[in-house]
Amino acid sequence: MLALDTDRPGVTQRDACCRFCQEGHPRPVETGKEWPSALASRLRALHADLKVHLKRDGESGYVEVLQLVIPADRRRRGLGTQIMSGICWHADQNGDVLVGTPEPIHAGKPALTGPQLRRWYRRRFGFVPNRGRRLDLDTRHTLRRSPAP
């Protein structure tokens, strides 16, 4: 779930979106088949400089995390962790498998290298490598996360 900022006067847990928003917003709870694109649109609307792209794979039904780019001036402050936690929470609520192939940004200075980025997904959010005994042939992505029970 997205971390809430209830320290601001007049903002309660019920009406706060995340601690990075300037205004209190309704907490996002997207459901149904189209929740990935709806959540990505909502996040882009709340954080204009954020690049996030989520898509449901038509064949496997998995939710693909295709892009999550935090602006350079907002990195290393927990925003990516908060956003990804919210994505994982929504996937758990809807019983969806998340898949992705994390790659560092090459346009600017990446906050994390490739191995650090993959380790971040594994340790923080429970993604597992899609290889060996855990190989899932329904996806081409290198990391996979099953919904929490």
mmCIF file of N, CA and C in Angstrom:
data_model
loop_
_atom_site.group_PDB
_atom_site.id
_atom_site.type_symbol
_atom_site.label_atom_id
_atom_site.label_comp_id
_atom_site.label_asym_id
_atom_site.label_seq_id
_atom_site.Cartn_x
_atom_site.Cartn_y
_atom_site.Cartn_z
ATOM 1 N N MET A 1 0.845 -1.162 0.000
ATOM 2 C CA MET A 1 0.000 0.000 0.000
ATOM 3 C C MET A 1 0.897 1.233 0.000
ATOM 4 N N LEU A 2 0.461 2.290 -0.620
ATOM 5 C CA LEU A 2 1.243 3.512 -0.645
ATOM 6 C C LEU A 2 1.327 4.093 0.760
ATOM 7 N N ALA A 3 2.510 4.557 1.116
ATOM 8 C CA ALA A 3 2.676 5.151 2.441
ATOM 9 C C ALA A 3 1.884 6.446 2.504
ATOM 10 N N LEU A 4 1.294 6.682 3.621
ATOM 11 C CA LEU A 4 0.427 7.841 3.758
ATOM 12 C C LEU A 4 1.092 8.920 4.588
ATOM 13 N N ASP A 5 0.825 10.154 4.217
ATOM 14 C CA ASP A 5 1.338 11.290 4.968
ATOM 15 C C ASP A 5 0.170 11.916 5.712
ATOM 16 N N THR A 6 0.015 11.539 6.954
ATOM 17 C CA THR A 6 -1.077 12.095 7.748
ATOM 18 C C THR A 6 -0.567 13.156 8.712
ATOM 19 N N ASP A 7 0.694 13.584 8.536
ATOM 20 C CA ASP A 7 1.252 14.618 9.399
ATOM 21 C C ASP A 7 0.782 16.009 8.988
ATOM 22 N N ARG A 8 0.302 16.132 7.748
ATOM 23 C CA ARG A 8 -0.158 17.440 7.298
ATOM 24 C C ARG A 8 -1.505 17.758 7.936
ATOM 25 N N PRO A 9 -1.731 18.998 8.334
ATOM 26 C CA PRO A 9 -3.001 19.355 8.961
ATOM 27 C C PRO A 9 -4.168 19.095 8.009
ATOM 28 N N GLY A 10 -5.215 18.495 8.526
ATOM 29 C CA GLY A 10 -6.421 18.275 7.740
ATOM 30 C C GLY A 10 -6.378 17.073 6.824
ATOM 31 N N VAL A 11 -5.257 16.341 6.777
ATOM 32 C CA VAL A 11 -5.159 15.169 5.912
ATOM 33 C C VAL A 11 -5.238 13.930 6.784
ATOM 34 N N THR A 12 -6.206 13.103 6.516
ATOM 35 C CA THR A 12 -6.365 11.869 7.275
ATOM 36 C C THR A 12 -5.883 10.700 6.442
ATOM 37 N N GLN A 13 -5.751 9.547 7.070
ATOM 38 C CA GLN A 13 -5.298 8.357 6.355
ATOM 39 C C GLN A 13 -6.255 8.019 5.220
ATOM 40 N N ARG A 14 -7.534 8.291 5.405
ATOM 41 C CA ARG A 14 -8.526 7.940 4.407
ATOM 42 C C ARG A 14 -8.397 8.784 3.141
ATOM 43 N N ASP A 15 -7.961 10.052 3.261
ATOM 44 C CA ASP A 15 -7.941 10.896 2.071
ATOM 45 C C ASP A 15 -6.536 11.236 1.570
ATOM 46 N N ALA A 16 -5.502 10.634 2.130
ATOM 47 C CA ALA A 16 -4.141 10.882 1.652
ATOM 48 C C ALA A 16 -3.738 9.795 0.668
ATOM 49 N N CYS A 17 -3.029 10.182 -0.368
ATOM 50 C CA CYS A 17 -2.567 9.215 -1.370
ATOM 51 C C CYS A 17 -1.197 8.686 -0.975
ATOM 52 N N CYS A 18 -0.226 9.561 -0.911
ATOM 53 C CA CYS A 18 1.111 9.156 -0.515
ATOM 54 C C CYS A 18 1.816 10.364 0.081
ATOM 55 N N ARG A 19 2.894 10.126 0.751
ATOM 56 C CA ARG A 19 3.546 11.218 1.468
ATOM 57 C C ARG A 19 4.283 12.178 0.553
ATOM 58 N N PHE A 20 4.301 11.919 -0.745
ATOM 59 C CA PHE A 20 5.005 12.785 -1.678
ATOM 60 C C PHE A 20 4.070 13.767 -2.369
ATOM 61 N N CYS A 21 2.764 13.616 -2.183
ATOM 62 C CA CYS A 21 1.801 14.505 -2.834
ATOM 63 C C CYS A 21 1.714 15.830 -2.083
ATOM 64 N N GLN A 22 1.482 16.887 -2.817
ATOM 65 C CA GLN A 22 1.311 18.200 -2.209
ATOM 66 C C GLN A 22 -0.085 18.346 -1.614
ATOM 67 N N GLU A 23 -1.051 17.660 -2.193
ATOM 68 C CA GLU A 23 -2.438 17.734 -1.755
ATOM 69 C C GLU A 23 -2.883 16.365 -1.278
ATOM 70 N N GLY A 24 -3.907 16.325 -0.460
ATOM 71 C CA GLY A 24 -4.513 15.051 -0.086
ATOM 72 C C GLY A 24 -5.373 14.565 -1.249
ATOM 73 N N HIS A 25 -5.213 13.333 -1.647
ATOM 74 C CA HIS A 25 -5.996 12.751 -2.734
ATOM 75 C C HIS A 25 -6.662 11.489 -2.213
ATOM 76 N N PRO A 26 -7.758 11.059 -2.834
ATOM 77 C CA PRO A 26 -8.324 9.772 -2.434
ATOM 78 C C PRO A 26 -7.305 8.666 -2.659
ATOM 79 N N ARG A 27 -7.203 7.766 -1.713
ATOM 80 C CA ARG A 27 -6.258 6.658 -1.851
ATOM 81 C C ARG A 27 -6.684 5.790 -3.023
ATOM 82 N N PRO A 28 -5.770 5.482 -3.951
ATOM 83 C CA PRO A 28 -6.161 4.707 -5.122
ATOM 84 C C PRO A 28 -6.461 3.260 -4.764
ATOM 85 N N VAL A 29 -7.596 2.782 -5.214
ATOM 86 C CA VAL A 29 -7.938 1.370 -5.099
ATOM 87 C C VAL A 29 -8.541 0.981 -6.439
ATOM 88 N N GLU A 30 -7.698 0.514 -7.337
ATOM 89 C CA GLU A 30 -8.142 0.128 -8.672
ATOM 90 C C GLU A 30 -8.416 -1.365 -8.679
ATOM 91 N N THR A 31 -9.501 -1.777 -9.313
ATOM 92 C CA THR A 31 -9.841 -3.189 -9.404
ATOM 93 C C THR A 31 -10.240 -3.526 -10.830
ATOM 94 N N GLY A 32 -10.409 -4.805 -11.104
ATOM 95 C CA GLY A 32 -10.839 -5.248 -12.424
ATOM 96 C C GLY A 32 -9.664 -5.493 -13.351
ATOM 97 N N LYS A 33 -9.970 -5.881 -14.558
ATOM 98 C CA LYS A 33 -8.943 -6.224 -15.547
ATOM 99 C C LYS A 33 -8.071 -5.034 -15.930
ATOM 100 N N GLU A 34 -8.625 -3.833 -15.889
ATOM 101 C CA GLU A 34 -7.903 -2.649 -16.358
ATOM 102 C C GLU A 34 -7.213 -1.869 -15.242
ATOM 103 N N TRP A 35 -7.048 -2.467 -14.061
ATOM 104 C CA TRP A 35 -6.429 -1.719 -12.971
ATOM 105 C C TRP A 35 -5.004 -1.287 -13.274
ATOM 106 N N PRO A 36 -4.181 -2.052 -14.022
ATOM 107 C CA PRO A 36 -2.805 -1.584 -14.248
ATOM 108 C C PRO A 36 -2.738 -0.246 -14.981
ATOM 109 N N SER A 37 -3.481 -0.102 -16.065
ATOM 110 C CA SER A 37 -3.430 1.159 -16.811
ATOM 111 C C SER A 37 -4.100 2.283 -16.027
ATOM 112 N N ALA A 38 -5.168 1.972 -15.276
ATOM 113 C CA ALA A 38 -5.832 2.998 -14.470
ATOM 114 C C ALA A 38 -4.911 3.502 -13.359
ATOM 115 N N LEU A 39 -4.202 2.590 -12.705
ATOM 116 C CA LEU A 39 -3.278 2.992 -11.639
ATOM 117 C C LEU A 39 -2.115 3.796 -12.207
ATOM 118 N N ALA A 40 -1.571 3.370 -13.340
ATOM 119 C CA ALA A 40 -0.466 4.112 -13.961
ATOM 120 C C ALA A 40 -0.916 5.523 -14.334
ATOM 121 N N SER A 41 -2.107 5.656 -14.884
ATOM 122 C CA SER A 41 -2.630 6.983 -15.238
ATOM 123 C C SER A 41 -2.809 7.849 -14.002
ATOM 124 N N ARG A 42 -3.318 7.253 -12.934
ATOM 125 C CA ARG A 42 -3.517 7.997 -11.693
ATOM 126 C C ARG A 42 -2.181 8.463 -11.118
ATOM 127 N N LEU A 43 -1.185 7.591 -11.132
ATOM 128 C CA LEU A 43 0.133 7.963 -10.609
ATOM 129 C C LEU A 43 0.771 9.065 -11.443
ATOM 130 N N ARG A 44 0.633 8.986 -12.771
ATOM 131 C CA ARG A 44 1.178 10.041 -13.638
ATOM 132 C C ARG A 44 0.467 11.366 -13.403
ATOM 133 N N ALA A 45 -0.830 11.316 -13.118
ATOM 134 C CA ALA A 45 -1.579 12.545 -12.853
ATOM 135 C C ALA A 45 -1.148 13.172 -11.524
ATOM 136 N N LEU A 46 -0.867 12.343 -10.534
ATOM 137 C CA LEU A 46 -0.469 12.853 -9.222
ATOM 138 C C LEU A 46 0.980 13.313 -9.190
ATOM 139 N N HIS A 47 1.833 12.651 -9.944
ATOM 140 C CA HIS A 47 3.268 12.964 -9.991
ATOM 141 C C HIS A 47 3.623 13.193 -11.458
ATOM 142 N N ALA A 48 3.513 14.430 -11.929
ATOM 143 C CA ALA A 48 3.633 14.743 -13.354
ATOM 144 C C ALA A 48 4.980 14.337 -13.948
ATOM 145 N N ASP A 49 6.044 14.373 -13.170
ATOM 146 C CA ASP A 49 7.367 14.067 -13.708
ATOM 147 C C ASP A 49 7.715 12.584 -13.632
ATOM 148 N N LEU A 50 6.812 11.760 -13.154
ATOM 149 C CA LEU A 50 7.036 10.321 -13.011
ATOM 150 C C LEU A 50 6.731 9.606 -14.323
ATOM 151 N N LYS A 51 7.559 8.625 -14.673
ATOM 152 C CA LYS A 51 7.290 7.782 -15.835
ATOM 153 C C LYS A 51 6.970 6.387 -15.325
ATOM 154 N N VAL A 52 5.725 5.971 -15.510
ATOM 155 C CA VAL A 52 5.302 4.640 -15.079
ATOM 156 C C VAL A 52 4.402 4.061 -16.161
ATOM 157 N N HIS A 53 4.668 2.815 -16.517
ATOM 158 C CA HIS A 53 3.874 2.140 -17.541
ATOM 159 C C HIS A 53 3.628 0.703 -17.091
ATOM 160 N N LEU A 54 2.370 0.399 -16.850
ATOM 161 C CA LEU A 54 1.938 -0.945 -16.470
ATOM 162 C C LEU A 54 0.993 -1.446 -17.549
ATOM 163 N N LYS A 55 1.071 -2.734 -17.855
ATOM 164 C CA LYS A 55 0.218 -3.289 -18.906
ATOM 165 C C LYS A 55 -0.098 -4.738 -18.586
ATOM 166 N N ARG A 56 -1.317 -5.156 -18.893
ATOM 167 C CA ARG A 56 -1.687 -6.557 -18.737
ATOM 168 C C ARG A 56 -1.334 -7.280 -20.031
ATOM 169 N N ASP A 57 -0.580 -8.377 -19.906
ATOM 170 C CA ASP A 57 -0.226 -9.204 -21.059
ATOM 171 C C ASP A 57 -1.477 -9.943 -21.512
ATOM 172 N N GLY A 58 -1.791 -9.835 -22.795
ATOM 173 C CA GLY A 58 -3.004 -10.441 -23.326
ATOM 174 C C GLY A 58 -3.008 -11.952 -23.297
ATOM 175 N N GLU A 59 -1.851 -12.583 -23.456
ATOM 176 C CA GLU A 59 -1.797 -14.045 -23.498
ATOM 177 C C GLU A 59 -1.768 -14.664 -22.104
ATOM 178 N N SER A 60 -0.849 -14.219 -21.270
ATOM 179 C CA SER A 60 -0.693 -14.840 -19.945
ATOM 180 C C SER A 60 -1.609 -14.225 -18.892
ATOM 181 N N GLY A 61 -2.026 -12.985 -19.108
ATOM 182 C CA GLY A 61 -2.830 -12.292 -18.103
ATOM 183 C C GLY A 61 -1.999 -11.656 -17.009
ATOM 184 N N TYR A 62 -0.666 -11.805 -17.072
ATOM 185 C CA TYR A 62 0.219 -11.212 -16.075
ATOM 186 C C TYR A 62 0.250 -9.695 -16.255
ATOM 187 N N VAL A 63 0.561 -8.989 -15.182
ATOM 188 C CA VAL A 63 0.714 -7.542 -15.242
ATOM 189 C C VAL A 63 2.196 -7.237 -15.408
ATOM 190 N N GLU A 64 2.525 -6.531 -16.484
ATOM 191 C CA GLU A 64 3.917 -6.201 -16.796
ATOM 192 C C GLU A 64 4.259 -4.811 -16.261
ATOM 193 N N VAL A 65 5.341 -4.727 -15.514
ATOM 194 C CA VAL A 65 5.884 -3.442 -15.091
ATOM 195 C C VAL A 65 6.905 -3.079 -16.166
ATOM 196 N N LEU A 66 6.460 -2.281 -17.137
ATOM 197 C CA LEU A 66 7.304 -1.976 -18.286
ATOM 198 C C LEU A 66 8.224 -0.789 -18.038
ATOM 199 N N GLN A 67 7.788 0.148 -17.205
ATOM 200 C CA GLN A 67 8.610 1.328 -16.962
ATOM 201 C C GLN A 67 8.272 1.918 -15.600
ATOM 202 N N LEU A 68 9.299 2.227 -14.851
ATOM 203 C CA LEU A 68 9.172 2.973 -13.600
ATOM 204 C C LEU A 68 10.430 3.823 -13.486
ATOM 205 N N VAL A 69 10.309 5.085 -13.882
ATOM 206 C CA VAL A 69 11.453 5.998 -13.895
ATOM 207 C C VAL A 69 11.159 7.154 -12.952
ATOM 208 N N ILE A 70 11.998 7.285 -11.954
ATOM 209 C CA ILE A 70 11.888 8.369 -10.979
ATOM 210 C C ILE A 70 12.816 9.494 -11.442
ATOM 211 N N PRO A 71 12.344 10.747 -11.469
ATOM 212 C CA PRO A 71 13.202 11.856 -11.887
ATOM 213 C C PRO A 71 14.464 11.939 -11.028
ATOM 214 N N ALA A 72 15.554 12.347 -11.645
ATOM 215 C CA ALA A 72 16.857 12.363 -10.976
ATOM 216 C C ALA A 72 16.836 13.166 -9.673
ATOM 217 N N ASP A 73 16.109 14.279 -9.647
ATOM 218 C CA ASP A 73 16.104 15.114 -8.443
ATOM 219 C C ASP A 73 15.241 14.541 -7.320
ATOM 220 N N ARG A 74 14.483 13.474 -7.585
ATOM 221 C CA ARG A 74 13.625 12.871 -6.559
ATOM 222 C C ARG A 74 14.066 11.460 -6.188
ATOM 223 N N ARG A 75 15.220 11.027 -6.694
ATOM 224 C CA ARG A 75 15.707 9.678 -6.399
ATOM 225 C C ARG A 75 16.327 9.608 -5.012
ATOM 226 N N ARG A 76 16.426 8.370 -4.514
ATOM 227 C CA ARG A 76 17.062 8.065 -3.222
ATOM 228 C C ARG A 76 16.292 8.678 -2.053
ATOM 229 N N ARG A 77 14.989 8.910 -2.237
ATOM 230 C CA ARG A 77 14.148 9.450 -1.166
ATOM 231 C C ARG A 77 12.986 8.521 -0.837
ATOM 232 N N GLY A 78 12.912 7.366 -1.492
ATOM 233 C CA GLY A 78 11.857 6.411 -1.193
ATOM 234 C C GLY A 78 10.638 6.481 -2.084
ATOM 235 N N LEU A 79 10.628 7.397 -3.065
ATOM 236 C CA LEU A 79 9.455 7.514 -3.932
ATOM 237 C C LEU A 79 9.244 6.244 -4.757
ATOM 238 N N GLY A 80 10.303 5.698 -5.334
ATOM 239 C CA GLY A 80 10.181 4.469 -6.123
ATOM 240 C C GLY A 80 9.681 3.309 -5.284
ATOM 241 N N THR A 81 10.168 3.217 -4.056
ATOM 242 C CA THR A 81 9.716 2.162 -3.150
ATOM 243 C C THR A 81 8.238 2.324 -2.833
ATOM 244 N N GLN A 82 7.795 3.551 -2.594
ATOM 245 C CA GLN A 82 6.386 3.796 -2.295
ATOM 246 C C GLN A 82 5.503 3.451 -3.492
ATOM 247 N N ILE A 83 5.920 3.852 -4.678
ATOM 248 C CA ILE A 83 5.141 3.574 -5.889
ATOM 249 C C ILE A 83 5.081 2.072 -6.132
ATOM 250 N N MET A 84 6.229 1.395 -6.053
ATOM 251 C CA MET A 84 6.256 -0.052 -6.309
ATOM 252 C C MET A 84 5.485 -0.815 -5.236
ATOM 253 N N SER A 85 5.517 -0.337 -4.001
ATOM 254 C CA SER A 85 4.718 -0.964 -2.942
ATOM 255 C C SER A 85 3.236 -0.874 -3.267
ATOM 256 N N GLY A 86 2.816 0.267 -3.786
ATOM 257 C CA GLY A 86 1.419 0.434 -4.180
ATOM 258 C C GLY A 86 1.036 -0.481 -5.329
ATOM 259 N N ILE A 87 1.932 -0.642 -6.291
ATOM 260 C CA ILE A 87 1.678 -1.542 -7.419
ATOM 261 C C ILE A 87 1.549 -2.975 -6.916
ATOM 262 N N CYS A 88 2.450 -3.386 -6.034
ATOM 263 C CA CYS A 88 2.389 -4.748 -5.472
ATOM 264 C C CYS A 88 1.118 -4.947 -4.666
ATOM 265 N N TRP A 89 0.718 -3.939 -3.901
ATOM 266 C CA TRP A 89 -0.501 -4.042 -3.106
ATOM 267 C C TRP A 89 -1.716 -4.249 -4.004
ATOM 268 N N HIS A 90 -1.803 -3.464 -5.091
ATOM 269 C CA HIS A 90 -2.924 -3.618 -6.021
ATOM 270 C C HIS A 90 -2.900 -4.996 -6.685
ATOM 271 N N ALA A 91 -1.716 -5.484 -7.041
ATOM 272 C CA ALA A 91 -1.618 -6.819 -7.639
ATOM 273 C C ALA A 91 -2.098 -7.877 -6.649
ATOM 274 N N ASP A 92 -1.733 -7.734 -5.382
ATOM 275 C CA ASP A 92 -2.183 -8.677 -4.355
ATOM 276 C C ASP A 92 -3.701 -8.624 -4.191
ATOM 277 N N GLN A 93 -4.258 -7.418 -4.172
ATOM 278 C CA GLN A 93 -5.705 -7.265 -4.004
ATOM 279 C C GLN A 93 -6.486 -7.896 -5.153
ATOM 280 N N ASN A 94 -5.893 -7.882 -6.354
ATOM 281 C CA ASN A 94 -6.563 -8.416 -7.537
ATOM 282 C C ASN A 94 -6.106 -9.825 -7.897
ATOM 283 N N GLY A 95 -5.162 -10.387 -7.123
ATOM 284 C CA GLY A 95 -4.684 -11.744 -7.377
ATOM 285 C C GLY A 95 -3.876 -11.879 -8.653
ATOM 286 N N ASP A 96 -3.137 -10.833 -9.023
ATOM 287 C CA ASP A 96 -2.376 -10.832 -10.275
ATOM 288 C C ASP A 96 -0.892 -11.083 -10.049
ATOM 289 N N VAL A 97 -0.270 -11.743 -11.015
ATOM 290 C CA VAL A 97 1.174 -11.965 -11.029
ATOM 291 C C VAL A 97 1.822 -10.750 -11.692
ATOM 292 N N LEU A 98 2.869 -10.211 -11.074
ATOM 293 C CA LEU A 98 3.643 -9.111 -11.657
ATOM 294 C C LEU A 98 4.890 -9.678 -12.312
ATOM 295 N N VAL A 99 5.237 -9.163 -13.477
ATOM 296 C CA VAL A 99 6.470 -9.559 -14.152
ATOM 297 C C VAL A 99 7.178 -8.303 -14.643
ATOM 298 N N GLY A 100 8.480 -8.402 -14.803
ATOM 299 C CA GLY A 100 9.243 -7.271 -15.307
ATOM 300 C C GLY A 100 10.683 -7.643 -15.576
ATOM 301 N N THR A 101 11.329 -6.797 -16.352
ATOM 302 C CA THR A 101 12.747 -6.932 -16.645
ATOM 303 C C THR A 101 13.397 -5.593 -16.322
ATOM 304 N N PRO A 102 13.860 -5.400 -15.085
ATOM 305 C CA PRO A 102 14.419 -4.103 -14.702
ATOM 306 C C PRO A 102 15.755 -3.837 -15.379
ATOM 307 N N GLU A 103 15.871 -2.641 -15.910
ATOM 308 C CA GLU A 103 17.104 -2.180 -16.545
ATOM 309 C C GLU A 103 17.389 -0.771 -16.055
ATOM 310 N N PRO A 104 18.656 -0.436 -15.798
ATOM 311 C CA PRO A 104 18.977 0.927 -15.368
ATOM 312 C C PRO A 104 18.759 1.918 -16.510
ATOM 313 N N ILE A 105 18.558 3.168 -16.145
ATOM 314 C CA ILE A 105 18.349 4.234 -17.124
ATOM 315 C C ILE A 105 19.700 4.618 -17.710
ATOM 316 N N HIS A 106 19.749 4.768 -19.022
ATOM 317 C CA HIS A 106 21.013 5.142 -19.662
ATOM 318 C C HIS A 106 21.028 6.600 -20.103
ATOM 319 N N ALA A 107 19.875 7.278 -20.070
ATOM 320 C CA ALA A 107 19.808 8.670 -20.505
ATOM 321 C C ALA A 107 20.502 9.603 -19.514
ATOM 322 N N GLY A 108 20.378 9.316 -18.246
ATOM 323 C CA GLY A 108 21.008 10.115 -17.208
ATOM 324 C C GLY A 108 21.807 9.208 -16.308
ATOM 325 N N LYS A 109 22.238 9.737 -15.193
ATOM 326 C CA LYS A 109 22.974 8.901 -14.248
ATOM 327 C C LYS A 109 21.995 7.977 -13.530
ATOM 328 N N PRO A 110 22.155 6.659 -13.675
ATOM 329 C CA PRO A 110 21.227 5.759 -12.986
ATOM 330 C C PRO A 110 21.462 5.783 -11.481
ATOM 331 N N ALA A 111 20.369 5.694 -10.737
ATOM 332 C CA ALA A 111 20.483 5.652 -9.282
ATOM 333 C C ALA A 111 21.051 4.314 -8.839
ATOM 334 N N LEU A 112 20.701 3.249 -9.574
ATOM 335 C CA LEU A 112 21.158 1.905 -9.245
ATOM 336 C C LEU A 112 21.710 1.235 -10.494
ATOM 337 N N THR A 113 22.706 0.386 -10.324
ATOM 338 C CA THR A 113 23.207 -0.413 -11.441
ATOM 339 C C THR A 113 22.228 -1.558 -11.698
ATOM 340 N N GLY A 114 22.435 -2.297 -12.770
ATOM 341 C CA GLY A 114 21.557 -3.419 -13.097
ATOM 342 C C GLY A 114 21.420 -4.435 -11.973
ATOM 343 N N PRO A 115 22.541 -4.957 -11.435
ATOM 344 C CA PRO A 115 22.429 -5.919 -10.332
ATOM 345 C C PRO A 115 21.777 -5.326 -9.077
ATOM 346 N N GLN A 116 22.067 -4.061 -8.775
ATOM 347 C CA GLN A 116 21.447 -3.423 -7.611
ATOM 348 C C GLN A 116 19.942 -3.285 -7.803
ATOM 349 N N LEU A 117 19.544 -2.950 -9.018
ATOM 350 C CA LEU A 117 18.127 -2.791 -9.325
ATOM 351 C C LEU A 117 17.388 -4.120 -9.205
ATOM 352 N N ARG A 118 17.959 -5.189 -9.730
ATOM 353 C CA ARG A 118 17.333 -6.513 -9.616
ATOM 354 C C ARG A 118 17.255 -6.953 -8.150
ATOM 355 N N ARG A 119 18.298 -6.660 -7.380
ATOM 356 C CA ARG A 119 18.300 -6.997 -5.957
ATOM 357 C C ARG A 119 17.221 -6.197 -5.214
ATOM 358 N N TRP A 120 17.024 -4.934 -5.598
ATOM 359 C CA TRP A 120 15.979 -4.095 -5.000
ATOM 360 C C TRP A 120 14.607 -4.728 -5.220
ATOM 361 N N TYR A 121 14.318 -5.175 -6.424
ATOM 362 C CA TYR A 121 13.037 -5.827 -6.716
ATOM 363 C C TYR A 121 12.881 -7.125 -5.929
ATOM 364 N N ARG A 122 13.957 -7.897 -5.818
ATOM 365 C CA ARG A 122 13.879 -9.183 -5.111
ATOM 366 C C ARG A 122 13.687 -8.987 -3.609
ATOM 367 N N ARG A 123 14.523 -8.166 -3.004
ATOM 368 C CA ARG A 123 14.501 -8.031 -1.544
ATOM 369 C C ARG A 123 13.308 -7.243 -1.025
ATOM 370 N N ARG A 124 12.961 -6.174 -1.687
ATOM 371 C CA ARG A 124 11.887 -5.311 -1.193
ATOM 372 C C ARG A 124 10.494 -5.829 -1.513
ATOM 373 N N PHE A 125 10.336 -6.476 -2.672
ATOM 374 C CA PHE A 125 8.983 -6.757 -3.160
ATOM 375 C C PHE A 125 8.707 -8.222 -3.436
ATOM 376 N N GLY A 126 9.674 -9.091 -3.231
ATOM 377 C CA GLY A 126 9.422 -10.521 -3.380
ATOM 378 C C GLY A 126 9.458 -11.051 -4.798
ATOM 379 N N PHE A 127 10.072 -10.322 -5.717
ATOM 380 C CA PHE A 127 10.229 -10.836 -7.075
ATOM 381 C C PHE A 127 11.257 -11.962 -7.050
ATOM 382 N N VAL A 128 11.082 -12.954 -7.901
ATOM 383 C CA VAL A 128 12.036 -14.059 -8.010
ATOM 384 C C VAL A 128 12.517 -14.133 -9.452
ATOM 385 N N PRO A 129 13.764 -14.577 -9.658
ATOM 386 C CA PRO A 129 14.260 -14.722 -11.031
ATOM 387 C C PRO A 129 13.430 -15.756 -11.788
ATOM 388 N N ASN A 130 13.147 -15.467 -13.025
ATOM 389 C CA ASN A 130 12.369 -16.375 -13.869
ATOM 390 C C ASN A 130 13.344 -17.280 -14.621
ATOM 391 N N ARG A 131 13.897 -18.247 -13.894
ATOM 392 C CA ARG A 131 14.848 -19.187 -14.491
ATOM 393 C C ARG A 131 14.917 -20.438 -13.617
ATOM 394 N N GLY A 132 15.565 -21.457 -14.118
ATOM 395 C CA GLY A 132 15.741 -22.695 -13.360
ATOM 396 C C GLY A 132 14.419 -23.357 -13.025
ATOM 397 N N ARG A 133 14.304 -23.818 -11.784
ATOM 398 C CA ARG A 133 13.070 -24.494 -11.359
ATOM 399 C C ARG A 133 11.884 -23.545 -11.306
ATOM 400 N N ARG A 134 12.140 -22.262 -11.226
ATOM 401 C CA ARG A 134 11.063 -21.265 -11.170
ATOM 402 C C ARG A 134 10.705 -20.722 -12.549
ATOM 403 N N LEU A 135 11.234 -21.301 -13.598
ATOM 404 C CA LEU A 135 11.005 -20.802 -14.952
ATOM 405 C C LEU A 135 9.527 -20.873 -15.307
ATOM 406 N N ASP A 136 8.999 -19.747 -15.741
ATOM 407 C CA ASP A 136 7.611 -19.654 -16.191
ATOM 408 C C ASP A 136 7.655 -19.325 -17.678
ATOM 409 N N LEU A 137 7.265 -20.277 -18.505
ATOM 410 C CA LEU A 137 7.345 -20.097 -19.952
ATOM 411 C C LEU A 137 6.257 -19.186 -20.501
ATOM 412 N N ASP A 138 5.336 -18.750 -19.652
ATOM 413 C CA ASP A 138 4.278 -17.839 -20.097
ATOM 414 C C ASP A 138 4.765 -16.405 -20.234
ATOM 415 N N THR A 139 5.975 -16.111 -19.762
ATOM 416 C CA THR A 139 6.484 -14.746 -19.840
ATOM 417 C C THR A 139 7.943 -14.749 -20.281
ATOM 418 N N ARG A 140 8.338 -13.668 -20.931
ATOM 419 C CA ARG A 140 9.722 -13.497 -21.377
ATOM 420 C C ARG A 140 10.534 -12.673 -20.377
ATOM 421 N N HIS A 141 9.878 -12.124 -19.366
ATOM 422 C CA HIS A 141 10.539 -11.240 -18.409
ATOM 423 C C HIS A 141 11.442 -12.024 -17.461
ATOM 424 N N THR A 142 12.422 -11.313 -16.890
ATOM 425 C CA THR A 142 13.427 -11.974 -16.054
ATOM 426 C C THR A 142 13.030 -12.081 -14.583
ATOM 427 N N LEU A 143 12.054 -11.293 -14.135
ATOM 428 C CA LEU A 143 11.594 -11.361 -12.748
ATOM 429 C C LEU A 143 10.085 -11.563 -12.711
ATOM 430 N N ARG A 144 9.633 -12.293 -11.678
ATOM 431 C CA ARG A 144 8.207 -12.601 -11.528
ATOM 432 C C ARG A 144 7.852 -12.533 -10.051
ATOM 433 N N ARG A 145 6.641 -12.051 -9.763
ATOM 434 C CA ARG A 145 6.162 -11.967 -8.376
ATOM 435 C C ARG A 145 4.738 -12.493 -8.317
ATOM 436 N N SER A 146 4.540 -13.543 -7.542
ATOM 437 C CA SER A 146 3.200 -14.096 -7.348
ATOM 438 C C SER A 146 2.467 -13.265 -6.301
ATOM 439 N N PRO A 147 1.132 -13.212 -6.377
ATOM 440 C CA PRO A 147 0.392 -12.429 -5.382
ATOM 441 C C PRO A 147 0.523 -13.037 -3.990
ATOM 442 N N ALA A 148 0.567 -12.172 -2.995
ATOM 443 C CA ALA A 148 0.634 -12.635 -1.604
ATOM 444 C C ALA A 148 -0.711 -13.240 -1.223
ATOM 445 N N PRO A 149 -0.690 -14.277 -0.396
ATOM 446 C CA PRO A 149 -1.966 -14.917 -0.005
ATOM 447 C C PRO A 149 -2.839 -14.027 0.850
#
